[in-house]
Tab-separated table of C-alpha atoms in Angstrom:
chain	number	residue	atom	x	y	z
W	1	GLN	CA	64.512	102.516	84.159
W	2	VAL	CA	68.101	102.897	85.229
W	3	GLN	CA	70.450	105.838	85.286
W	4	LEU	CA	73.830	105.497	83.610
W	5	VAL	CA	76.953	107.590	84.066
W	6	GLU	CA	80.045	107.058	81.925
W	7	SER	CA	83.557	108.099	82.836
W	8	GLY	CA	87.113	107.481	81.731
W	9	GLY	CA	87.281	109.135	78.339
W	10	GLY	CA	90.126	111.332	77.219
W	11	LEU	CA	92.936	111.880	74.750
W	12	VAL	CA	95.258	108.988	73.979
W	13	GLN	CA	97.923	108.337	71.375
W	14	PRO	CA	97.454	105.663	68.713
W	15	GLY	CA	98.308	102.274	70.152
W	16	GLY	CA	97.394	103.372	73.645
W	17	SER	CA	94.718	102.159	76.029
W	18	LEU	CA	91.778	103.565	77.942
W	19	ARG	CA	89.209	102.047	80.255
W	20	LEU	CA	85.705	103.432	80.320
W	21	SER	CA	83.314	102.881	83.200
W	22	CYS	CA	79.534	102.933	83.260
W	23	GLU	CA	77.949	103.182	86.678
W	24	VAL	CA	74.370	101.968	86.875
W	25	SER	CA	71.774	103.060	89.432
W	26	GLY	CA	68.022	102.623	89.811
W	27	ARG	CA	66.020	99.506	88.904
W	28	THR	CA	69.010	97.364	88.046
W	29	ASP	CA	67.096	94.164	88.882
W	30	ARG	CA	65.187	94.475	85.591
W	31	THR	CA	68.234	95.042	83.401
W	32	TYR	CA	68.543	92.335	80.747
W	33	ALA	CA	71.548	93.558	78.821
W	34	MET	CA	73.914	96.464	78.544
W	35	GLY	CA	75.842	97.769	75.610
W	36	TRP	CA	78.508	100.198	74.530
W	37	PHE	CA	77.901	102.339	71.467
W	38	ARG	CA	79.899	105.103	69.847
W	39	GLN	CA	79.178	108.007	67.575
W	40	ALA	CA	81.745	109.868	65.526
W	41	PRO	CA	81.041	113.325	64.050
W	42	GLY	CA	78.720	113.059	61.084
W	43	LYS	CA	78.094	109.355	61.596
W	44	GLU	CA	75.330	107.290	63.084
W	45	ARG	CA	75.560	105.733	66.497
W	46	SER	CA	77.008	102.232	66.148
W	47	LEU	CA	77.482	99.203	68.338
W	48	VAL	CA	80.780	98.542	70.073
W	49	GLY	CA	79.563	95.515	72.018
W	50	PHE	CA	77.026	94.234	74.484
W	51	VAL	CA	76.732	91.806	77.372
W	52	ARG	CA	73.746	90.179	78.974
W	53	TRP	CA	73.679	91.073	82.642
W	54	SER	CA	73.332	87.432	83.719
W	55	GLY	CA	75.615	86.052	81.040
W	56	VAL	CA	79.317	85.527	80.770
W	57	SER	CA	80.363	86.206	77.212
W	58	ALA	CA	80.088	89.489	75.339
W	59	PHE	CA	79.458	90.264	71.692
W	60	TYR	CA	81.687	92.708	69.817
W	61	SER	CA	81.519	94.477	66.497
W	62	ASP	CA	84.140	93.408	63.985
W	63	SER	CA	85.873	96.778	64.166
W	64	VAL	CA	86.827	96.311	67.829
W	65	LYS	CA	86.989	92.549	68.221
W	66	GLY	CA	90.287	91.483	69.736
W	67	ARG	CA	91.092	95.003	70.958
W	68	PHE	CA	88.185	95.911	73.242
W	69	THR	CA	86.843	93.947	76.194
W	70	ILE	CA	83.591	94.426	78.082
W	71	SER	CA	83.430	93.378	81.694
W	72	ARG	CA	81.164	94.101	84.588
W	73	ASP	CA	81.119	94.123	88.354
W	74	ASN	CA	77.542	93.229	89.256
W	75	ALA	CA	78.151	93.849	92.953
W	76	LYS	CA	79.111	97.431	92.168
W	77	ASN	CA	76.603	97.807	89.316
W	78	THR	CA	79.355	98.905	86.985
W	79	MET	CA	80.242	97.934	83.424
W	80	PHE	CA	83.659	98.544	81.912
W	81	LEU	CA	85.054	98.881	78.410
W	82	GLN	CA	88.774	98.174	78.194
W	83	MET	CA	90.117	99.587	74.938
W	84	ASN	CA	93.573	98.547	73.759
W	85	SER	CA	95.530	99.201	70.574
W	86	LEU	CA	93.471	102.304	69.961
W	87	LYS	CA	93.335	103.759	66.468
W	88	PRO	CA	92.402	107.250	65.247
W	89	GLU	CA	89.202	105.793	63.802
W	90	ASP	CA	88.130	104.864	67.333
W	91	THR	CA	87.674	108.566	68.041
W	92	ALA	CA	84.044	109.121	69.021
W	93	ILE	CA	81.693	109.816	71.870
W	94	TYR	CA	81.131	106.551	73.701
W	95	PHE	CA	77.786	105.781	75.307
W	96	CYS	CA	76.651	102.998	77.578
W	97	ALA	CA	73.085	101.798	77.368
W	98	ALA	CA	70.757	99.378	79.123
W	99	THR	CA	67.649	97.499	78.124
W	100	ILE	CA	64.984	95.438	79.862
W	101	ARG	CA	63.665	94.017	76.578
W	102	ILE	CA	64.566	90.335	76.361
W	103	LEU	CA	63.646	89.826	72.703
W	104	ALA	CA	65.114	93.045	71.342
W	105	PRO	CA	67.994	92.787	68.846
W	106	LEU	CA	70.866	93.942	71.003
W	107	MET	CA	72.950	95.239	68.107
W	108	ARG	CA	70.475	98.060	67.477
W	109	PRO	CA	70.568	101.339	69.417
W	110	ASP	CA	66.772	101.556	69.419
W	111	SER	CA	66.607	98.337	71.445
W	112	TYR	CA	67.924	100.157	74.502
W	113	ASP	CA	65.786	102.043	77.017
W	114	SER	CA	68.343	103.999	79.019
W	115	TRP	CA	71.441	105.899	77.940
W	116	GLY	CA	74.303	107.662	79.607
W	117	GLN	CA	75.429	111.146	78.671
W	118	GLY	CA	78.483	109.910	76.766
W	119	THR	CA	82.204	110.360	77.197
W	120	GLN	CA	84.613	111.615	74.541
W	121	VAL	CA	87.465	109.416	73.382
W	122	THR	CA	90.040	111.021	71.107
W	123	VAL	CA	92.865	109.008	69.583
W	124	SER	CA	95.481	111.287	68.125
W	125	SER	CA	99.207	111.883	68.117
């Protein structure tokens, strides 16, 4: 397993930007994919996007496509989530997650083995 630590959350006005970081430590050599999820109060945890650790392109949910970008620095074992044009409905706790399961459906939270503690993002004027 790996250990994940998110950072970069905070309060931002609508239309603003934030960049979240997810630092990965431990058995990173077995990581197949990593994802970003979010959970708003009273709602289920939902996918923001994911990226295969050896791949190039990322997959995004429709709600964030065109506004959010996932990137990673493999040398530093860090994944990023750049969030632009933020909306109040983006307010949630954001989690990064990692999985070693190659055949798991990467859109599902239960496909991931390791989770960070989460970081709060609040979009409000």
